[in-house]
Every structure is written in structure tokens, then in C-alpha cells.
Coordinates of C-alpha atoms and ligand atoms in Angstrom, one line a residue:
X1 CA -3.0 27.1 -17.0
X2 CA -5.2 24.7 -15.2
X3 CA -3.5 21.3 -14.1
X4 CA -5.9 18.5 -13.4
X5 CA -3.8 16.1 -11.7
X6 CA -4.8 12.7 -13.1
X7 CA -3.4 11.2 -10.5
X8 CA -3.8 14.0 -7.3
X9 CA -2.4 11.9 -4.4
X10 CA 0.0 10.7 -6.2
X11 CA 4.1 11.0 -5.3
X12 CA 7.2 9.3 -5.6
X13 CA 7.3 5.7 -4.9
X14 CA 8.0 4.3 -2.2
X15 CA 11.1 2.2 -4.0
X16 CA 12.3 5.1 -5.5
X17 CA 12.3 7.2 -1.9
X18 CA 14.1 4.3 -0.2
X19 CA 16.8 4.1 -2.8
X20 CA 17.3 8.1 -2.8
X21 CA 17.8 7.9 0.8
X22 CA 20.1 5.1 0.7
X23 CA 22.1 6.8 -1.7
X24 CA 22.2 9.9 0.2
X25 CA 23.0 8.2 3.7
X26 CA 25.8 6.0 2.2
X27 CA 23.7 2.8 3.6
X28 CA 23.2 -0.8 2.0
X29 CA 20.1 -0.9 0.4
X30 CA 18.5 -4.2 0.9
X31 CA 15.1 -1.7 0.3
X32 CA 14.5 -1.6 -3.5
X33 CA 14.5 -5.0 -5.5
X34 CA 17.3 -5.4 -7.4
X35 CA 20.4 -7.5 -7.7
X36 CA 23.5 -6.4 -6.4
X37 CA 25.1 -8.8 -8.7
X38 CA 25.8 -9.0 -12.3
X39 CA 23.3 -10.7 -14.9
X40 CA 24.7 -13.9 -16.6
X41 CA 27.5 -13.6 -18.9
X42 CA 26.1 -16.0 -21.0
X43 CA 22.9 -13.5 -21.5
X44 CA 24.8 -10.5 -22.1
X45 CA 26.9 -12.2 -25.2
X46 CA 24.0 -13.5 -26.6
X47 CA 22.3 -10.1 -26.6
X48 CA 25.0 -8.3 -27.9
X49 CA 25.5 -10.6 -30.4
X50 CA 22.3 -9.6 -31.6
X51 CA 23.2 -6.0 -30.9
X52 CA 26.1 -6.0 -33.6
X53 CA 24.0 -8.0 -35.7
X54 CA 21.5 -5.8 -36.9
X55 CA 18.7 -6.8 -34.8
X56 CA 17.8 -3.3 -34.4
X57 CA 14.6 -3.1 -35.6
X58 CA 11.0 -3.2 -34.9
X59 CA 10.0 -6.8 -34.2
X60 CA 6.1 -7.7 -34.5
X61 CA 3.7 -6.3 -32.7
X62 CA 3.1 -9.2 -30.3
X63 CA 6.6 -9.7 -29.5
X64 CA 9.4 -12.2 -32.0
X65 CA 7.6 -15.2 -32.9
X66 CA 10.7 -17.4 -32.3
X67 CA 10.6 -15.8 -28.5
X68 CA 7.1 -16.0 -28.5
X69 CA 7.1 -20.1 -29.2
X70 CA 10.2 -20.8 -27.0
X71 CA 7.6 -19.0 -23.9
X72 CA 4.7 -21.6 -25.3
X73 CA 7.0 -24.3 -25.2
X74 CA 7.9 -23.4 -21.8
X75 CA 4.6 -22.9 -20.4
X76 CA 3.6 -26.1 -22.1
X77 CA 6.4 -28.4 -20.4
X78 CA 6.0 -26.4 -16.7
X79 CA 1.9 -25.8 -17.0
X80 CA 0.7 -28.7 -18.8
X81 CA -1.2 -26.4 -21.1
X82 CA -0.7 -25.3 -24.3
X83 CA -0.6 -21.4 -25.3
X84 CA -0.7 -20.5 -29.2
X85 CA 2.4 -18.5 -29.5
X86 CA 0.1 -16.2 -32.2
X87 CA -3.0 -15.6 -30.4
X88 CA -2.3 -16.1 -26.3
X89 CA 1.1 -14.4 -25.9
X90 CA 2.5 -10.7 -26.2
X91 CA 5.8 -9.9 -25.4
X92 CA 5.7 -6.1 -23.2
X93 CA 8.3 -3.6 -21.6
X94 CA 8.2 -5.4 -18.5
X95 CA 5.5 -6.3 -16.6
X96 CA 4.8 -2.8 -15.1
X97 CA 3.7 -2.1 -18.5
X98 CA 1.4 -5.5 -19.2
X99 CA -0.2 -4.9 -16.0
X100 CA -0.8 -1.4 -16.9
X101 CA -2.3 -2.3 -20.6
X102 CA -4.2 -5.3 -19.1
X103 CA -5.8 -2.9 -16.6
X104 CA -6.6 -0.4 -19.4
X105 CA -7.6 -2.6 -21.7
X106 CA -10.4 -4.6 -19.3
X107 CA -11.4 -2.4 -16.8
X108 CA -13.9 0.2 -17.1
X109 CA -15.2 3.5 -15.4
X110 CA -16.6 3.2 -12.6
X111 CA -16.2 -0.9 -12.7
X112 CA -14.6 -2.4 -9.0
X113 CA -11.2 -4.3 -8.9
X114 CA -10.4 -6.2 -6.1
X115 CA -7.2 -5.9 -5.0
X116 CA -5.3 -7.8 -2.0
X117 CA -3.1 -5.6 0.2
X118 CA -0.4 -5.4 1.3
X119 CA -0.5 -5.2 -3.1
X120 CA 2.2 -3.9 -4.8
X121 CA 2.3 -0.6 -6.1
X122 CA 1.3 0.1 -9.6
X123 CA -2.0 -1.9 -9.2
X124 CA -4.2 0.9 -7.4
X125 CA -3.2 4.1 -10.1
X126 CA -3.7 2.1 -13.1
X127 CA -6.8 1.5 -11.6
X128 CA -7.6 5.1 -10.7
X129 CA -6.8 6.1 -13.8
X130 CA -9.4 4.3 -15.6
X131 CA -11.7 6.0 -13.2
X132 CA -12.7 2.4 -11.7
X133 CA -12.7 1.3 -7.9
X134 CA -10.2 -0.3 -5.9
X135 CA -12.4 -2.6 -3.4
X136 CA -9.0 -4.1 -0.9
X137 CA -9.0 -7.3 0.8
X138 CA -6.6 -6.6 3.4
X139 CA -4.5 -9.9 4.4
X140 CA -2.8 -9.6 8.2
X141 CA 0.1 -11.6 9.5
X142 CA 1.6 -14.1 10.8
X143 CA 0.4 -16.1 8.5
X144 CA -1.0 -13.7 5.5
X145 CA -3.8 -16.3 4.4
X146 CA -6.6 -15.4 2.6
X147 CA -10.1 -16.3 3.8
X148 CA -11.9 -16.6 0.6
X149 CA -15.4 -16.4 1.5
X150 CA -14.6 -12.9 3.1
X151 CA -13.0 -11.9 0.2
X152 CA -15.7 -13.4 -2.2
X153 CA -18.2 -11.0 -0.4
X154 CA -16.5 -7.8 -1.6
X155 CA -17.6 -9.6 -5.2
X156 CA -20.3 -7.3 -6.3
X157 CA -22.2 -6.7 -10.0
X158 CA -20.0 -3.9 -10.7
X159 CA -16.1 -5.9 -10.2
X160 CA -14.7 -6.9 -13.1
X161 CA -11.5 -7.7 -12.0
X162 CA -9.6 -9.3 -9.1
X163 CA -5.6 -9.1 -8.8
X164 CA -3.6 -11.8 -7.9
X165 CA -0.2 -12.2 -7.1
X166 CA 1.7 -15.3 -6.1
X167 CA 4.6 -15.3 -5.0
X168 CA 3.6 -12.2 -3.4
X169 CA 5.4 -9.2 -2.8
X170 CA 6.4 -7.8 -0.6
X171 CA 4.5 -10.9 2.1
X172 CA 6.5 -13.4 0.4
X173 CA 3.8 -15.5 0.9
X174 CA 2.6 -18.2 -2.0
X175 CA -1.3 -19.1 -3.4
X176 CA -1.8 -23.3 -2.5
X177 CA -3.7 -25.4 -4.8
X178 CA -7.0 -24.4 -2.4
X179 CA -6.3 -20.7 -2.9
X180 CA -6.6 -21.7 -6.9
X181 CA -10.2 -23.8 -6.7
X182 CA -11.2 -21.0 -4.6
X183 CA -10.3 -18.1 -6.9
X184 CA -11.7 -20.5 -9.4
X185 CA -15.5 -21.1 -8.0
X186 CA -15.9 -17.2 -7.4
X187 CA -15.2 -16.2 -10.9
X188 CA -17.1 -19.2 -12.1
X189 CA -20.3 -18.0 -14.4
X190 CA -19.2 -14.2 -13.5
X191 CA -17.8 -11.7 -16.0
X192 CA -14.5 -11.1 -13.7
X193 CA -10.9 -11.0 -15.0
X194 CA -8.2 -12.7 -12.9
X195 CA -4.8 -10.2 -13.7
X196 CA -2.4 -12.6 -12.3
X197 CA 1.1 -11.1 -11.4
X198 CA 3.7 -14.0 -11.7
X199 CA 6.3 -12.2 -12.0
X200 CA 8.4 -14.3 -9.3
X201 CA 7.4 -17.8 -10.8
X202 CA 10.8 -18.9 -10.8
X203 CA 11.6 -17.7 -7.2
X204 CA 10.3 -20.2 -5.2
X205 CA 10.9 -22.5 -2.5
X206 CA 11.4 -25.2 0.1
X207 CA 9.7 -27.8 -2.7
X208 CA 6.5 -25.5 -3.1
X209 CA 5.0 -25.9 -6.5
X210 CA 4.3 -22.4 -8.0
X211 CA 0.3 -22.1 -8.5
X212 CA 0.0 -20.2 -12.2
X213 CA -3.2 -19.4 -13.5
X214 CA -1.7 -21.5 -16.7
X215 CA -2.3 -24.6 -14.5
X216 CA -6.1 -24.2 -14.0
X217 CA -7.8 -24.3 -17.8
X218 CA -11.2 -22.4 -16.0
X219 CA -9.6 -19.6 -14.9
X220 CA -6.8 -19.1 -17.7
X221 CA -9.9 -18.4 -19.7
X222 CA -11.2 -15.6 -17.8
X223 CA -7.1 -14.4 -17.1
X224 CA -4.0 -12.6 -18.4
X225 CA -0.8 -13.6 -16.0
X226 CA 2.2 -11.4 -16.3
X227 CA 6.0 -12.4 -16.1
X228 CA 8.9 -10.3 -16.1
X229 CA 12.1 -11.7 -17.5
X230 CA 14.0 -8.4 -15.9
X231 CA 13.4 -10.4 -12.5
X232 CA 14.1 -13.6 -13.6
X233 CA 17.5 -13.4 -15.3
X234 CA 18.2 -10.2 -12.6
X235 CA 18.3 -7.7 -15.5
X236 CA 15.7 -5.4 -13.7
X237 CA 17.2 -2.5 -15.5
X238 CA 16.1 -4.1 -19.2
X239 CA 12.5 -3.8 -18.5
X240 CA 11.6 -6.7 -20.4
X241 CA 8.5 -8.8 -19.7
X242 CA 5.6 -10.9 -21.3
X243 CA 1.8 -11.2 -20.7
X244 CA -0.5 -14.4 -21.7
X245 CA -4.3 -14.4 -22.1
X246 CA -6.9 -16.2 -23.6
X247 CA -7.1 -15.3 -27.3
X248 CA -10.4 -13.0 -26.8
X249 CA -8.3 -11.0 -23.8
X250 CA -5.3 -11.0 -25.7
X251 CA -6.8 -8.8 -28.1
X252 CA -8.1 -6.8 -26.1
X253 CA -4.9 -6.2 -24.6
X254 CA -2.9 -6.1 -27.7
X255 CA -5.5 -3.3 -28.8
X256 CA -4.1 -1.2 -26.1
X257 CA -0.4 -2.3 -26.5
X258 CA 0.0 -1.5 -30.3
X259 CA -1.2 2.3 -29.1
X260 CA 1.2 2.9 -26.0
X261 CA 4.4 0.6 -27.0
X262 CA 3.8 -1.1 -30.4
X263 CA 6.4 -3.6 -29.7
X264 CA 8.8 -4.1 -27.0
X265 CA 12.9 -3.6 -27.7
X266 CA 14.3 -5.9 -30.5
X267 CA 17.5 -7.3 -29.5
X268 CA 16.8 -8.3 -25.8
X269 CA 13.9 -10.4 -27.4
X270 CA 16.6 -12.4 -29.9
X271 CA 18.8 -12.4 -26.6
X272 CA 16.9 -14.2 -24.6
X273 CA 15.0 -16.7 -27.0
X274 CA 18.4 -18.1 -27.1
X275 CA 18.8 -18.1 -23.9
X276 CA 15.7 -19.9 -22.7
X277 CA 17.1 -23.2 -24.5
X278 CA 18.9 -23.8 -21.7
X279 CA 16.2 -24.4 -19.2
X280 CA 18.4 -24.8 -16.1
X281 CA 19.0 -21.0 -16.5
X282 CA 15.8 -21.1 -14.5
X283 CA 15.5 -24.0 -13.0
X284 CA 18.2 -23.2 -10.9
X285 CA 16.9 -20.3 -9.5
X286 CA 15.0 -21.5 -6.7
X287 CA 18.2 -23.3 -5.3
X288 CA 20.6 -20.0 -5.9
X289 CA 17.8 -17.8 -4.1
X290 CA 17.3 -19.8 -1.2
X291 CA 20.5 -20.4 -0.2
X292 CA 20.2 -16.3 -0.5
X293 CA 17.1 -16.3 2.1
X294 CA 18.8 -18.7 4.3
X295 CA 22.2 -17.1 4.5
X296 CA 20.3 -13.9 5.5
X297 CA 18.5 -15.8 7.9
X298 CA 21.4 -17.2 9.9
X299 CA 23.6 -13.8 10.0
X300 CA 20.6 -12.3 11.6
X301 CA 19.3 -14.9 14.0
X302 CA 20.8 -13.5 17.2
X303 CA 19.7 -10.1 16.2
X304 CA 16.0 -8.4 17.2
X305 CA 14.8 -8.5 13.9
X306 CA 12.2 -11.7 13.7
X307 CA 11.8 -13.3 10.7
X308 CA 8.2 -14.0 8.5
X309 CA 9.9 -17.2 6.5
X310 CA 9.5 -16.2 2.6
X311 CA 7.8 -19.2 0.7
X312 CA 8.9 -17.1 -2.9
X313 CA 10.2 -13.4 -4.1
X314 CA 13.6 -12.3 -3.2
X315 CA 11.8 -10.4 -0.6
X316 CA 11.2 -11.3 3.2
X317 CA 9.6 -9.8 5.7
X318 CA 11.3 -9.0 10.0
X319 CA 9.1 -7.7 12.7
X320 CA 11.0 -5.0 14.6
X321 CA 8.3 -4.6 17.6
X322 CA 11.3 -6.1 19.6
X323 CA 13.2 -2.7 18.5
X324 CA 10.8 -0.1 18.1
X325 CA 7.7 0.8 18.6
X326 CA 7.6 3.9 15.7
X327 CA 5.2 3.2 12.5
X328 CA 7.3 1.4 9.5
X329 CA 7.7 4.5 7.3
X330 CA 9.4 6.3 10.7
X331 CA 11.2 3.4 11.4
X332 CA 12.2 2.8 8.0
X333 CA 13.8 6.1 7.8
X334 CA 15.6 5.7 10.9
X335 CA 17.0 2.4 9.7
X336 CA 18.7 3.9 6.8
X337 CA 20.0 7.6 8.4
X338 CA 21.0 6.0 11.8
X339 CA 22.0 2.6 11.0
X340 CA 22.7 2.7 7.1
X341 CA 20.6 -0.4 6.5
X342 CA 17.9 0.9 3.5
X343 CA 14.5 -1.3 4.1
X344 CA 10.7 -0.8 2.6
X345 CA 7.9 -0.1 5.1
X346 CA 4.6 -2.3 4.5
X347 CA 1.9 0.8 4.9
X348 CA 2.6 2.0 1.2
X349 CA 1.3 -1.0 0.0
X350 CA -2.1 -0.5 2.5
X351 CA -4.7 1.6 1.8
X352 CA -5.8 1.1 5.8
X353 CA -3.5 2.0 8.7
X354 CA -2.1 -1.2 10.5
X355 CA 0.0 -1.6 13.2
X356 CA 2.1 -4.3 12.0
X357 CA 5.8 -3.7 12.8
X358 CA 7.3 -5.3 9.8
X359 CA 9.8 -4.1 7.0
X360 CA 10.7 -6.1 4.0
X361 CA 14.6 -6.9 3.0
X362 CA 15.5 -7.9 0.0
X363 CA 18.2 -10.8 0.2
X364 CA 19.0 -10.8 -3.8
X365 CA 22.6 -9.6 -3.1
X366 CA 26.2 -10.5 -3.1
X367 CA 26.5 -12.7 0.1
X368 CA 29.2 -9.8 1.4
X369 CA 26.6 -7.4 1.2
X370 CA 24.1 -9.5 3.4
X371 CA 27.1 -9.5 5.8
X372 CA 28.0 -6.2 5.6
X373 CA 24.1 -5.0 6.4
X374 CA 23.6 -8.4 8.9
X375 CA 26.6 -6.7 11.0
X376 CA 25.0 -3.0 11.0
X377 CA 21.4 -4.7 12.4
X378 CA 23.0 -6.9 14.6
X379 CA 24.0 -3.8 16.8
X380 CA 20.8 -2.8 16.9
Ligands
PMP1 N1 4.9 -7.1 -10.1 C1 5.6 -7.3 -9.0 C2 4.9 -8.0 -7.9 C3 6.9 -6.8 -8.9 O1 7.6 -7.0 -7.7 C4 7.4 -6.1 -9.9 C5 8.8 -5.6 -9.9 N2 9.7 -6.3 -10.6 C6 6.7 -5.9 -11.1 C7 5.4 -6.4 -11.1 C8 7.2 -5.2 -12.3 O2 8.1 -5.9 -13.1 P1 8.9 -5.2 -14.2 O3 10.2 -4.6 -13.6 O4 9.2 -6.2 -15.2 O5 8.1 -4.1 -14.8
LIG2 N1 9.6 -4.6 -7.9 C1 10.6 -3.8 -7.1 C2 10.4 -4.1 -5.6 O1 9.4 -4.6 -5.2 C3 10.6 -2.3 -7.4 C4 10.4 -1.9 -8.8 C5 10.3 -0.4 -8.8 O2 11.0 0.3 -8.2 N2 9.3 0.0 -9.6 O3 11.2 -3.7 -4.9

């Protein structure tokens, strides 16, 4: 037989590799986002409740109303806008998935999307798969800001997309109110979709105020955002996530979602209805994650390892030029085998070669493990 890859250049992600090697090499991996800690107990009653009481079948298409309303209401007291819990919301297995269906849904053959890199992974194959372009807008450090005429002239007749993500990962960086009315007069009176990946809405901080699409009424109706309650409630195993669109999007999307998921898993969505009455479930998270950042911060501040500050994500960025002057992915590797300190390398998330010398740590771990890794690096 034949094969036709789909996907020729594709291999193993970059997440996946690091976490395999940690495993191998006995290191801590701060590479990989995930918690290190255990989900609230509180969650995992109420979703078991719902377990053992026969919530184990299909829910609607679009997600469980009641879940779908408490997310309107949500968005309505956070945004200022209201979403119609009918036609604007779609509950999805995670946000890997609604990215993937908004992408298939929208974008055509041979259509461009801009993307901005470093961008995280699954944008560029879902993109390659529906035979369009990735057109990259390349952001470089310190500071990671976008210049928005430079990246308005990549706009051309044939993009139909541009990909946002704020918080970013893995920069850690956040979109300002100027990033917004920018984004906003370049799609104005063009036929281009802002896919906005909020996935780390809640993980925010030093007072910033996250940015959403949701907030700006001219480009929510030319956008589907994306959320991820895996990453919120640090469940990143339940792949459990929501996407919200105009209504003419969302049906487009949900054309697409009925064909590859139908609906998303039935008892996580009674779960966590209940659990979003209790808003300070979320609301605290900027707080809990900070004092994360910062505590990683002060174990490592005699070390060689110089910080990028994170503004959101449980990610943040080090420069190692102090340490070593080998390419991330090489240094990476070393880090974890020699040290036993598992990190990502930026240049997966590049399509062009820099030189930065930066890896990204993730600091959403037991504050023992941040020691236990902060003593390995501070050897180095
Ligand atoms: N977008 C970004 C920026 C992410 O970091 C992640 C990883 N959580 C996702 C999307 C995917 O989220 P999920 O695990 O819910 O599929
Ligand atoms: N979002 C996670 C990260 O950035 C990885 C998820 C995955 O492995 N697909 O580390």
C-alpha cells in the first residue's frame, strides 16, 4: 500500500518528547503543562456524584444547557456581554479539539492564516490539514510585543483567519487594550476570523485585566474564543473545554463538531455546572498562581537562569545565554539527562530559526517540587 502522509513532517510533540525524557532520566519535569497537584476535592465529589447518578449519557449536541447558561452568565458578569447559551456556545473535548473544529470549519484550501510565533502547537497542522497557509508573524524578546502595522501587512485577499492567543503560551506575555483596537481596525470591513485561544483567562496577573475577544462587540462578531476548563480547574487530563462564536460561526462550527465528537463527555459537564456557582473557584486563581511564579522566582534568583517576568499562563520564560551557548532543543536535552530538570525549547513553536536562548518552566507545581528542581539549577 501507498501511505500519503497527511501530515509528512509531522512527529511527536514537543510536550510529549520532554515528558518521555523526563520520565526516562528520573528528572522533575517543570517541561509539559500540568499540575503536579491534585484538582479540587470539591470538583471531584461533585463529578462523581453525577457518575453514580446516571448521568451517563449523551448530553445535547452543543453541550448541557444548564452548563451552557452558567458559562453565559459567567461571560456576561466578567465581559459585559451577553452570549445566548443556545446559539453562541458549544461545549468541546477540550480546547485542542475547538480549535481544531473552528479551523476546519472556517478555513479553506488554499486560504492564509496568520499565526503569531512563538504559537503553540496545534495551530499550524490543523491548518495544513485543510490545505491552507500558515503566513507567521514572528514576535522577538525581551519584550514580545506585537507591532501591528507589520503584522497587518502580511493581511492579504486570500487570509481568512488570524490566531490569537492571550495569555500567551509559551511567552507568557498578555494582549493590552491597544493590541485589541488594533486587531479590531484590521479585521474591520474584511472577511477574517479572529480564533482567539483563551484558554489561560483565569491565569493572570499583577492586576492585568485579561483582554477577551468577549469584551470587544466588533470583533466577537467576526470570532470564536476557546477555553479549556482542563486548565482552569487543573484537570488537564479531563479534556474538557468550551468554544463561543457569533451565532452564524457557531454553526458553522457546530456543523463540524456534531461529525467528529457529537457531544463532549456527560458527567464532567453536570460536574462542573455545579461547580461554577462558586465563582471564587476562579477568581482565586490569579492569587494561587502568582504566588507560584513568584516563589519560583525567588528560589532561582542567585542562579544563571534570567527571568522573562510572566504577565499570565503557568508558564515563564529563563534565558540561559549566561549557561550555554547550544540551541534550546540541545540545551533542553542536556537540562533533563545531566541535570534532571525537564524544560520546553522555544524553536518548536517557530517556523524560523532564532537564536534566542530561552526555555520555558512551568511553575504549576507543589511548592516542594519548585524547590527540589530550583536546587538542581542552582548548581548549574
Ligand atoms: N491552547 C493553549 C495555548 C494551550 O496551552 C493548551 C494546553 N492546555 C491548549 C490550547 C489545549 O487545551 P486542552 O488541554 O483543553 O485541549
Ligand atoms: N498545553 C500544554 C503545554 O503547553 C501541553 C498540552 C499537550 O501536551 N498537548 O505544556
Amino acid at each position: 500500500m501507498r501511505l500519503r502522509s497527511k501530515l509528512p513532517e509531522g512527529g511527536i510533540s514537543i510536550f510529549s518528547r520532554m515528558s518521555a525524557l523526563a520520565a526516562k532520566h528520573n528528572a522533575i519535569n517543570l517541561g509539559q503543562g500540568f499540575p503536579d497537584f491534585d484538582c479540587d476535592p470539591v470538583l471531584r465529589s461533585r463529578i462523581s456524584h453525577h457518575l453514580n447518578n446516571q448521568k451517563n449519557q449523551y448530553c445535547p449536541m452543543a453541550g448541557l444547557f444548564e452548563l451552557r447558561e452558567a458559562l453565559s452568565k459567567k461571560i456576561n458578569k466578567l465581559y459585559d456581554h451577553y452570549v445566548d447559551p443556545q446559539t453562541e456556545i458549544t461545549i468541546t473535548a477540550g480546547a485542542t479539539q475547538a480549535i481544531f473544529t473552528a479551523i476546519t470549519a472556517l478555513v479553506h484550501e488554499g486560504d492564509e492564516v496568520i499565526i503569531i510565533e512563538p504559537a503553540y502547537d496545534c495551530y499550524k497542522p490543523t491548518i495544513e490539514l485543510v490545505k491552507a497557509k500558515c503566513i507567521p508573524y514572528g514576535l522577538s524578546g525581551p519584550d514580545y510585543k506585537i507591532d501591528w502595522d507589520e503584522l497587518d501587512s502580511l493581511v492579504s485577499s486570500k487570509t481568512s483567519m488570524i490566531i490569537i492567543n492571550t495569555p500567551h503560551n509559551p511567552i507568557g506575555k498578555t494582549f493590552a487594550k491597544t493590541d485589541m483596537k488594533a486587531l479590531e481596525a484590521i479585521i474591520n470591513q474584511r472577511d477574517i476570523v479572529v480564533l482567539s485561544d483563551e484558554v489561560y483567562e483565569h491565569l493572570i496577573y499583577d492586576d492585568i485585566q485579561h483582554q477577551s475577544v468577549l469584551k470587544y462587540p466588533n470583533i466577537y462578531n467576526q470570532s470564536i474564543s476557546v477555553f479549556s476548563f482542563g486548565k482552569t480547574f487543573h484537570a488537564t487530563g479531563w479534556k474538557i473545554g468550551y468554544a463561543v462564536g457569533s451565532p452564524k460561526l457557531m454553526a458553522e462550527f457546530r456543523k463540524v463538531h456534531q461529525w467528529n465528537v457529537y457531544s463532549a463527555n456527560s458527567f464532567v459537564q453536570y460536574g462542573i455546572n455545579d461547580y461554577l456557582k462558586d465563582e471564587s473557584k476562579y477568581l482565586g486563581l490569579p492569587t494561587f498562581f502568582q504566588e507560584k511564579r513568584d516563589y519560583l522566582n525567588k528560589l532561582l534568583d542567585k542562579s544563571k537562569l534570567k527571568p522573562v517576568k510572566s504577565e499570565g499562563t503557568y508558564f515563564q520564560l529563563f534565558d540561559y545565554s549566561e549557561i550555554s551557548d547550544e540551541d534550546d532543543i540541545t540545551f533542553s536535552l542536556h537540562l533533563t539527562s545531566k541535570y534532571r530538570v525537564a524544560s520546553i525549547p522555544l524553536s518548536p513553536f517557530k517556523s524560523k530559526k532564532t537564536n534566542d536562548k530561552m526555555i520555558r518552566l512551568c511553575f504549576a507545581k507543589k511548592d516542594k517540587t519548585l524547590e527540589q528542581a530550583a536546587e538542581l539549577l542552582n548548581k548549574i
